[in-house]
Short mmCIF file of C-alpha atoms in Angstrom, two decimals:
data_model
loop_
_atom_site.label_atom_id
_atom_site.label_comp_id
_atom_site.label_asym_id
_atom_site.label_seq_id
_atom_site.Cartn_x
_atom_site.Cartn_y
_atom_site.Cartn_z
CA MET A 351 48.12 26.06 62.37
CA LEU A 352 49.30 29.69 62.74
CA ASP A 353 52.73 28.49 63.93
CA SER A 354 54.62 31.71 63.21
CA LEU A 355 52.05 33.88 65.01
CA THR A 356 51.98 31.47 67.95
CA ASN A 357 55.77 31.55 68.28
CA ARG A 358 55.84 35.36 68.21
CA LEU A 359 53.04 35.88 70.71
CA THR A 360 54.16 33.21 73.17
CA GLY A 361 57.68 34.69 73.17
CA ILE A 362 56.33 38.18 73.94
CA LEU A 363 53.96 36.99 76.66
CA ASP A 364 56.55 34.67 78.23
CA ARG A 365 58.72 37.73 78.87
CA LEU A 366 55.81 39.47 80.58
CA ARG A 367 55.27 36.43 82.82
CA GLY A 368 58.89 36.73 83.91
CA PHE A 369 58.41 40.17 85.48
CA GLY A 370 57.65 40.15 89.20
CA ARG A 371 56.06 43.57 88.81
CA LEU A 372 54.69 45.18 85.65
CA THR A 373 54.68 48.86 84.79
CA GLU A 374 52.62 50.63 82.18
CA GLU A 375 55.81 51.00 80.11
CA ASN A 376 56.40 47.21 80.15
CA ILE A 377 52.91 46.61 78.85
CA GLN A 378 53.10 49.33 76.18
CA GLU A 379 56.35 47.86 74.85
CA ALA A 380 54.88 44.35 74.75
CA LEU A 381 51.74 45.57 72.98
CA ARG A 382 53.85 47.27 70.32
CA GLU A 383 55.46 43.90 69.61
CA VAL A 384 52.05 42.19 69.59
CA ARG A 385 50.84 44.78 67.08
CA VAL A 386 53.77 44.05 64.75
CA ALA A 387 53.22 40.29 65.10
CA LEU A 388 49.54 40.61 64.15
CA LEU A 389 50.28 42.84 61.17
CA GLU A 390 52.93 40.40 59.95
CA ALA A 391 50.31 37.65 60.25
CA ASP A 392 48.27 39.67 57.72
CA VAL A 393 45.55 40.67 60.18
CA ASN A 394 43.51 43.65 58.95
CA PHE A 395 45.15 46.85 60.26
CA LYS A 396 41.83 48.26 61.51
CA VAL A 397 41.18 45.03 63.42
CA VAL A 398 44.69 45.21 64.93
CA LYS A 399 44.13 48.79 66.11
CA VAL A 400 40.83 47.96 67.82
CA PHE A 401 42.31 44.81 69.38
CA ILE A 402 45.40 46.56 70.78
CA ASP A 403 43.32 49.44 72.16
CA ARG A 404 40.96 47.05 73.97
CA VAL A 405 43.85 45.06 75.44
CA ARG A 406 45.68 48.23 76.51
CA VAL A 407 42.69 49.60 78.42
CA LYS A 408 42.29 46.38 80.41
CA ALA A 409 45.98 45.53 80.81
CA VAL A 410 46.99 48.82 82.41
CA GLY A 411 44.13 48.75 84.89
CA GLN A 412 44.79 48.63 88.62
CA ASP A 413 43.43 45.05 88.90
CA VAL A 414 46.28 43.89 86.66
CA LEU A 415 49.15 46.08 87.77
CA GLN A 416 48.52 45.46 91.49
CA SER A 417 47.83 41.72 91.21
CA LEU A 418 50.25 39.09 92.55
CA THR A 419 50.79 37.70 89.05
CA PRO A 420 50.48 40.68 86.68
CA GLY A 421 52.09 38.82 83.76
CA GLN A 422 49.50 36.06 83.98
CA GLN A 423 46.74 38.65 84.18
CA VAL A 424 47.91 40.30 80.95
CA VAL A 425 47.97 36.91 79.22
CA LYS A 426 44.39 36.35 80.35
CA VAL A 427 43.36 39.73 78.97
CA VAL A 428 44.99 38.93 75.60
CA ARG A 429 43.34 35.52 75.54
CA ASP A 430 39.88 36.92 76.33
CA GLU A 431 40.19 39.61 73.67
CA LEU A 432 41.38 37.07 71.09
CA VAL A 433 38.29 34.96 71.79
CA GLU A 434 36.11 38.02 71.29
CA LEU A 435 37.98 38.90 68.09
CA LEU A 436 37.37 35.40 66.71
CA GLY A 437 33.65 35.53 67.37
CA GLY A 438 33.14 34.86 71.07
CA SER A 439 31.26 31.58 70.79
CA ALA A 440 31.03 28.71 68.33
CA HIS A 441 28.56 29.02 65.44
CA ARG A 442 26.40 25.96 64.75
CA LEU A 443 24.14 25.33 61.77
CA ALA A 444 20.56 24.96 62.99
CA MET A 445 18.46 22.33 61.27
CA ALA A 446 15.23 23.44 59.56
CA PRO A 447 11.96 22.44 61.30
CA HIS A 448 10.79 20.89 58.04
CA PRO A 449 13.51 18.95 56.14
CA PRO A 450 15.49 19.20 54.03
CA THR A 451 17.83 21.78 55.53
CA VAL A 452 19.45 23.47 52.53
CA VAL A 453 23.10 24.59 52.83
CA MET A 454 24.44 26.61 49.90
CA LEU A 455 28.21 26.87 49.42
CA VAL A 456 29.60 29.85 47.51
CA GLY A 457 33.11 31.07 46.81
CA LEU A 458 35.81 31.66 44.24
CA GLN A 459 37.30 28.93 42.08
CA GLY A 460 40.22 27.20 43.79
CA SER A 461 39.04 27.91 47.34
CA GLY A 462 38.24 24.22 47.96
CA LYS A 463 34.48 24.50 47.61
CA THR A 464 33.79 21.07 46.08
CA THR A 465 36.01 19.27 48.59
CA SER A 466 34.41 21.27 51.41
CA ALA A 467 30.96 20.17 50.21
CA ALA A 468 32.01 16.53 50.59
CA LYS A 469 33.65 17.23 53.96
CA LEU A 470 30.53 18.96 55.22
CA ALA A 471 28.38 16.04 54.04
CA ARG A 472 30.71 13.67 55.89
CA HIS A 473 30.43 15.84 59.02
CA PHE A 474 26.64 15.54 59.00
CA GLN A 475 26.83 11.85 58.11
CA LYS A 476 28.89 11.18 61.25
CA GLN A 477 26.13 12.89 63.26
CA GLY A 478 23.58 10.39 61.98
CA GLN A 479 22.16 12.62 59.25
CA HIS A 480 21.49 11.49 55.66
CA PRO A 481 22.85 14.27 53.41
CA LEU A 482 22.40 14.80 49.68
CA LEU A 483 24.90 16.63 47.47
CA ALA A 484 23.99 18.80 44.48
CA ALA A 485 26.72 19.23 41.83
CA ALA A 486 25.81 22.68 40.48
CA ASP A 487 29.27 23.73 39.28
CA VAL A 488 28.84 22.95 35.58
CA TYR A 489 31.58 25.32 34.37
CA ARG A 490 34.78 24.01 35.93
CA PRO A 491 35.96 20.94 33.99
CA ALA A 492 35.25 17.68 35.85
CA ALA A 493 33.77 19.47 38.89
CA VAL A 494 30.60 17.38 38.68
CA ASP A 495 32.63 14.17 38.29
CA GLN A 496 34.83 15.14 41.24
CA LEU A 497 31.84 15.56 43.55
CA LYS A 498 30.31 12.30 42.34
CA THR A 499 33.57 10.48 43.04
CA LEU A 500 33.75 11.92 46.55
CA GLY A 501 30.09 11.09 47.14
CA ALA A 502 30.63 7.50 46.02
CA GLN A 503 33.56 7.15 48.45
CA LEU A 504 31.34 8.33 51.31
CA GLY A 505 28.19 6.51 50.23
CA ILE A 506 26.37 9.84 49.80
CA PRO A 507 24.10 10.39 46.74
CA VAL A 508 24.93 13.20 44.32
CA VAL A 509 22.42 14.93 42.01
CA GLY A 510 23.35 16.92 38.87
CA GLU A 511 24.75 16.64 35.36
CA ALA A 512 27.12 18.94 33.51
CA THR A 513 24.49 19.48 30.77
CA GLN A 514 21.92 21.01 33.15
CA ARG A 515 21.47 24.61 34.29
CA PRO A 516 22.74 25.24 37.87
CA VAL A 517 19.36 26.63 39.00
CA ASP A 518 17.56 23.54 37.64
CA ILE A 519 20.05 21.22 39.37
CA CYS A 520 19.52 22.88 42.75
CA ALA A 521 15.71 22.92 42.43
CA ALA A 522 15.65 19.26 41.36
CA ALA A 523 17.97 18.34 44.24
CA ARG A 524 15.65 20.04 46.74
CA ASP A 525 12.68 18.06 45.39
CA GLU A 526 14.73 14.85 45.45
CA ALA A 527 15.80 15.43 49.06
CA ALA A 528 12.20 16.08 50.12
CA ARG A 529 10.95 12.98 48.29
CA ARG A 530 13.61 10.66 49.75
CA GLY A 531 13.67 12.23 53.22
CA LEU A 532 17.34 13.24 52.93
CA SER A 533 18.78 16.16 54.92
CA PRO A 534 20.77 18.33 54.78
CA LEU A 535 20.98 19.20 51.07
CA ILE A 536 24.38 20.71 50.27
CA LEU A 537 24.65 22.82 47.10
CA ASP A 538 28.09 23.01 45.46
CA THR A 539 27.72 26.13 43.29
CA ALA A 540 30.07 27.44 40.61
CA GLY A 541 32.85 29.90 41.25
CA ARG A 542 35.07 32.11 39.12
CA LEU A 543 38.69 33.13 39.32
CA HIS A 544 37.44 36.59 40.27
CA ILE A 545 34.12 37.99 41.45
CA ASP A 546 31.99 39.06 38.48
CA GLU A 547 28.38 40.14 38.10
CA GLU A 548 27.40 37.12 35.99
CA MET A 549 28.46 34.74 38.77
CA LEU A 550 26.72 36.80 41.44
CA GLU A 551 23.48 36.93 39.46
CA GLU A 552 23.50 33.15 39.06
CA LEU A 553 23.99 32.73 42.81
CA ARG A 554 21.13 35.15 43.50
CA ALA A 555 18.91 33.14 41.13
CA ILE A 556 19.72 29.90 42.98
CA LYS A 557 19.07 31.58 46.31
CA ARG A 558 15.68 32.85 45.11
CA ALA A 559 14.69 29.50 43.60
CA VAL A 560 15.76 27.21 46.45
CA GLY A 561 15.65 29.42 49.55
CA PRO A 562 18.69 28.00 51.40
CA HIS A 563 18.62 28.02 55.19
CA HIS A 564 22.37 28.66 55.37
CA VAL A 565 24.70 30.36 52.86
CA LEU A 566 28.31 29.47 53.65
CA LEU A 567 31.24 31.21 51.98
CA VAL A 568 34.30 29.03 51.37
CA VAL A 569 37.58 30.97 51.41
CA ASP A 570 41.24 29.96 51.32
CA ALA A 571 42.93 30.98 54.59
CA MET A 572 46.33 31.11 52.86
CA THR A 573 45.23 34.13 50.78
CA GLY A 574 45.28 36.29 53.92
CA GLN A 575 43.60 39.66 53.51
CA ASP A 576 42.32 38.69 50.06
CA ALA A 577 40.08 36.16 51.81
CA VAL A 578 38.63 38.94 53.97
CA THR A 579 38.03 41.14 50.91
CA VAL A 580 36.26 38.27 49.13
CA ALA A 581 34.09 37.65 52.21
CA GLU A 582 33.17 41.32 52.40
CA LYS A 583 32.14 41.45 48.71
CA PHE A 584 30.13 38.22 48.79
CA ASN A 585 28.33 39.33 51.91
CA ALA A 586 27.41 42.66 50.35
CA ALA A 587 26.33 41.10 47.04
CA ILE A 588 24.29 38.05 48.06
CA GLY A 589 24.40 37.83 51.85
CA ILE A 590 26.27 35.08 53.71
CA ASP A 591 25.54 33.50 57.07
CA ALA A 592 28.96 32.09 57.97
CA VAL A 593 32.40 31.21 56.59
CA ILE A 594 34.34 27.99 56.02
CA LEU A 595 38.11 28.61 56.11
CA THR A 596 40.07 26.03 54.12
CA LYS A 597 43.78 25.14 54.26
CA MET A 598 44.19 26.12 57.90
CA ASP A 599 46.70 23.28 58.19
CA GLY A 600 49.07 25.01 55.77
CA ASP A 601 51.46 27.89 56.29
CA ALA A 602 48.60 30.35 56.66
CA ARG A 603 49.65 33.50 58.45
CA GLY A 604 46.29 33.61 60.18
CA GLY A 605 45.10 37.03 59.09
CA ALA A 606 41.87 35.70 57.61
CA ALA A 607 40.87 33.79 60.74
CA LEU A 608 41.50 36.82 62.93
CA SER A 609 39.85 39.35 60.62
CA VAL A 610 36.79 37.77 58.99
CA ARG A 611 34.41 38.13 61.93
CA GLN A 612 35.31 41.75 62.69
CA VAL A 613 35.29 42.92 59.06
CA THR A 614 32.16 41.11 57.82
CA GLY A 615 30.20 40.58 61.03
CA ARG A 616 29.80 36.93 59.98
CA PRO A 617 31.19 34.05 62.07
CA ILE A 618 33.50 31.23 61.04
CA ALA A 619 31.56 27.95 61.17
CA PHE A 620 34.17 25.39 60.08
CA VAL A 621 37.88 25.14 59.27
CA GLY A 622 39.50 22.71 56.85
CA VAL A 623 42.66 21.15 58.28
CA GLY A 624 43.65 18.64 55.58
CA GLU A 625 42.78 17.02 52.28
CA LYS A 626 40.82 14.04 53.59
CA THR A 627 37.03 14.18 53.90
CA GLU A 628 37.44 13.79 57.68
CA ALA A 629 39.54 16.96 57.86
CA LEU A 630 36.81 19.49 58.65
CA GLU A 631 36.45 20.80 62.19
CA PRO A 632 33.77 22.97 63.79
CA PHE A 633 35.34 26.31 64.64
CA HIS A 634 35.73 27.12 68.34
CA PRO A 635 37.01 30.68 68.97
CA ASP A 636 38.15 29.92 72.51
CA ARG A 637 40.09 26.83 71.45
CA LEU A 638 41.88 28.59 68.60
CA ALA A 639 42.75 31.51 70.89
CA GLN A 640 44.34 29.08 73.34
CA ARG A 641 46.30 27.37 70.58
CA ILE A 642 47.54 30.71 69.25
CA LEU A 643 48.86 31.52 72.75
CA GLY A 644 50.48 28.07 73.15
CA MET A 645 47.90 26.95 75.73
CA GLY A 646 46.89 23.88 73.74
CA ASP A 647 43.46 22.52 72.94
CA VAL A 648 42.79 19.52 75.15
CA LEU A 649 39.07 19.36 74.35
CA SER A 650 39.70 18.96 70.62
CA LEU A 651 42.40 16.37 71.35
CA VAL A 652 39.96 14.36 73.48
CA GLU A 653 37.27 14.62 70.80
CA LYS A 654 39.69 13.34 68.14
CA ALA A 655 40.64 10.42 70.37
CA GLN A 656 37.01 9.57 71.12
CA ALA A 657 36.13 9.62 67.43
CA THR A 658 39.11 7.44 66.50
CA VAL A 659 39.71 4.97 69.31
CA ASP A 660 37.26 2.11 69.76
CA ALA A 661 36.12 1.84 73.39
CA GLY A 662 36.35 -1.97 73.35
CA GLN A 663 39.90 -1.87 71.99
CA ALA A 664 40.88 0.70 74.61
CA GLU A 665 39.59 -1.51 77.42
CA ALA A 666 41.36 -4.55 75.94
CA LEU A 667 44.59 -2.57 75.77
CA ALA A 668 44.21 -1.44 79.38
CA GLN A 669 43.77 -5.06 80.44
CA LYS A 670 46.93 -6.08 78.54
CA ILE A 671 48.85 -3.33 80.30
CA ARG A 672 47.58 -4.61 83.66
CA ASP A 673 48.48 -8.19 82.70
CA ASP A 674 51.89 -7.13 81.33
CA THR A 675 51.13 -8.75 77.96
CA PHE A 676 51.45 -5.62 75.78
CA SER A 677 53.15 -6.85 72.57
CA LEU A 678 54.58 -5.30 69.43
CA GLU A 679 51.31 -6.22 67.68
CA ASP A 680 49.51 -3.97 70.16
CA PHE A 681 52.15 -1.30 69.57
CA ALA A 682 51.45 -1.47 65.82
CA THR A 683 47.72 -1.08 66.49
CA GLN A 684 48.41 2.03 68.55
CA LEU A 685 50.54 3.50 65.76
CA LYS A 686 47.68 3.00 63.28
CA GLN A 687 45.22 4.69 65.61
CA LEU A 688 47.65 7.56 66.14
CA ARG A 689 48.02 8.03 62.37
CA SER A 690 44.24 8.05 61.90
CA MET A 691 43.93 10.96 64.35
CA GLY A 692 45.92 13.19 61.98
CA PRO A 693 49.48 14.55 61.70
CA LEU A 694 51.30 14.23 65.01
CA GLY A 695 52.47 17.83 64.72
CA GLN A 696 48.84 18.99 64.84
CA LEU A 697 48.16 16.77 67.84
CA MET A 698 51.18 18.14 69.69
CA ASP A 699 49.90 21.68 69.09
CA MET A 700 46.87 20.71 71.17
CA VAL A 701 48.99 19.82 74.21
CA PRO A 702 49.07 22.80 76.62
CA PHE A 703 52.30 24.87 76.54
CA PHE A 704 53.90 22.41 74.13
CA LYS A 705 55.59 24.34 71.33
CA GLY A 706 54.54 21.93 68.61
CA ALA A 707 56.47 18.91 67.42
CA LYS A 708 59.65 20.92 66.85
CA GLY A 709 60.80 20.45 70.43
CA LEU A 710 60.70 16.65 70.31
CA PRO A 711 63.72 14.43 69.68
CA LYS A 712 63.96 13.31 66.06
CA GLU A 713 62.50 9.86 66.62
CA MET A 714 59.38 11.43 68.13
CA THR A 715 58.88 14.45 65.85
CA GLY A 716 55.74 13.05 64.32
CA GLU A 717 57.20 12.84 60.84
CA GLU A 718 54.81 10.68 58.90
CA GLN A 719 57.75 8.73 57.45
CA GLU A 720 58.90 7.76 60.92
CA LEU A 721 55.53 6.28 61.85
CA ASP A 722 55.32 4.51 58.49
CA ARG A 723 58.81 3.11 59.06
CA TYR A 724 57.86 1.68 62.44
CA GLY A 725 54.75 0.09 60.97
CA ALA A 726 56.79 -1.49 58.16
CA ILE A 727 59.35 -2.87 60.63
CA ILE A 728 56.70 -4.54 62.79
CA ALA A 729 54.94 -5.91 59.67
CA SER A 730 58.24 -7.54 58.59
CA MET A 731 58.46 -9.54 61.83
CA THR A 732 57.05 -13.03 62.27
CA PRO A 733 54.06 -13.44 64.63
CA HIS A 734 56.40 -15.09 67.16
CA GLU A 735 58.82 -12.13 67.00
CA ARG A 736 56.00 -9.65 67.53
CA ARG A 737 54.82 -11.55 70.60
CA GLU A 738 58.32 -12.26 71.96
CA PRO A 739 60.71 -9.46 70.87
CA SER A 740 63.43 -10.91 73.11
CA VAL A 741 64.13 -13.59 70.45
CA ILE A 742 65.17 -10.97 67.88
CA ASN A 743 68.94 -11.43 67.60
CA GLY A 744 71.41 -9.84 65.19
CA SER A 745 70.57 -11.98 62.16
CA ARG A 746 66.84 -11.51 62.70
CA ARG A 747 67.31 -7.74 62.94
CA ALA A 748 69.18 -7.74 59.63
CA ARG A 749 66.39 -9.80 57.99
CA ILE A 750 63.67 -7.49 59.40
CA ALA A 751 65.56 -4.41 58.15
CA ARG A 752 65.85 -5.87 54.65
CA GLY A 753 62.18 -6.87 54.59
CA SER A 754 60.97 -3.44 55.70
CA GLY A 755 63.36 -1.39 53.57
CA THR A 756 64.94 0.17 56.66
CA SER A 757 68.26 -0.08 58.48
CA VAL A 758 69.30 -2.18 61.46
CA SER A 759 69.64 1.02 63.50
CA ASP A 760 65.96 1.76 62.76
CA VAL A 761 65.01 -1.69 64.06
CA ASN A 762 67.18 -1.18 67.15
CA ARG A 763 65.56 2.20 67.85
CA LEU A 764 62.07 0.73 67.61
CA LEU A 765 62.93 -2.14 69.97
CA LYS A 766 64.54 0.29 72.41
CA GLN A 767 61.44 2.51 72.47
CA TYR A 768 59.22 -0.53 72.90
CA ALA A 769 61.31 -1.66 75.88
CA GLN A 770 61.11 1.81 77.41
CA LEU A 771 57.35 1.82 76.92
CA ARG A 772 57.01 -1.56 78.64
CA LYS A 773 59.11 -0.30 81.54
CA MET A 774 56.93 2.81 81.88
CA MET A 775 53.78 0.65 81.85
CA LYS A 776 55.17 -1.55 84.60
CA GLY A 777 55.81 1.58 86.65
CA LEU A 778 52.22 2.69 86.18
CA LYS A 779 50.99 -0.78 87.16
CA THR A 780 53.10 -0.72 90.33
CA MET A 781 51.80 2.75 91.21
CA GLU A 782 48.23 1.58 90.65
CA GLY A 783 48.82 -1.34 93.03
CA ARG A 784 50.27 0.89 95.74
CA MET A 785 47.41 3.37 95.46
CA GLY A 786 44.95 0.48 95.76
CA LYS A 787 46.11 -0.17 99.32
CA PHE A 788 44.82 3.25 100.34
CA LYS A 789 41.45 3.13 98.63
CA GLY A 790 39.68 1.80 101.69
CA ALA A 791 41.26 4.36 103.98
CA LEU A 792 41.06 7.35 101.66
CA PRO A 793 37.54 7.59 100.21
CA PHE A 794 38.44 10.39 97.78
CA LEU A 795 40.69 8.09 95.70
CA PRO A 796 39.05 6.59 92.57
CA ARG A 797 37.86 3.03 93.05
#
C-alpha cells in the first residue's frame, strides 16, 4: 500500500533524523523533496501546497529547531499533518434508531461497487448484524447474478431481479428488510463508464424513494486524481456521506487517499485491500499516516491476528512450546493461519520501521508460492515424519520432494528453518524459566 510514496518519504525523513542540529535551510530543502514526492504520488496540487505550508510553519518553529532531537520533531510534525490531511479521526457508520439502516453504494462502472457491497455485508455480518443486499444494477450484464453468487457464498440474502426497475428493487428491499428484521440494507446501484445525467437522476430517485441513512461513494484508488474528480462530482450532484477506496493493495500512487477528504470534505470510511470478501478494512487516518512514514501499524496487525487465530489453538500451541513438543504438523497449522491473515508483504508493512517484505531473505519474502511450497512439502510427509523429522534421511527427502512437486533443496531448507525455530523456542523457554526465579523477589515481573 503506497510503497513508492513510503520509500520516498522515509528516505527524506531519515536524512533529517541524521542531523544533530537542523537549520531552516535543511528543513526547506527536505520539504521541497516532500512536495515532489507527493505530486508524483498524484496528490492534488492544491492539497500539496496547503500541506507543505502547514508543515513548514510548525517545522521551523523554535520548539523544533532548539529541541534535542530536531529531526524526530520534524517527523512528528509531518505525521500529525498527514493524519489531519487524511481526516483526523476514523469515520464509523452509525446505525439507525429504527432498523433497517439503509446504506446506498454509488459509483462508476468498474470501481468495484458490487464486490464492495458484498464485502461491506460481510463486515457487518462479522459484527453480529444480519444484512440484506439489494441488487439494483440491472444494466451491467450479470451484475445481479454476481451479487447473488457472492451473497450465497456468505449466507446473506439478496433481493432483486434484472427485469425490475432499480427504484422498485430498492423500495421492495427496504420493505423486505423491515419485515424480516434484517439490518443493514445495502443497495448496490448501477454505474456508468462516465458520469451522465440519466444515471444521476436514477440515483436521486432511489435516494428520494428509500431515504438511505448513508450514501457511500465507491472509487478506484488506482485512478489517482480521477477518483477525486469523480468524488467531487458525485458529492455535488447527489450528496455523499463517505468514500470507500478500492484496490488500495495495488500499485496505487496514493493521491486519492491523500486528496479525497480535503477536496470533497467527505471522509474515507473503508478501504479495499484485496479481492476476497474479507478484504475490506475500516479506514484509520492515524494508522495509514504511520504506514506511509514507515512506522508500521501494530494495532491493525493485532486485530488481524485476533480475528484469525483461535484463542484455544493459541493456548494449545503455547503449551506445546513449553513442553518442547512443537511438531511439523503444528508448523503447517501456523502457515495456514499466516496465509489466512493476508499477503505477508502487507503484514510486514505493519511492522514498525520495517521497509516491507523486500528486505527479507528470499526464503522469508512472503511470496505466496513459498508458503504454498512449504505446505505441500509437509503434506507429502507421513504422520510419523511430521512428528519426528529426525527420521527423514536422504531417500525420504527425495520421496517427499517428488510427492510435493518441489526439490530436495526446498525440503532441506524447510527442515533447516524448522530446526532453527525449535532452537529459538527452547531459548525462550529457558529465559522464561530463569525469569521465574525472580518473580517472588521482583513483584513487577508478570506472574
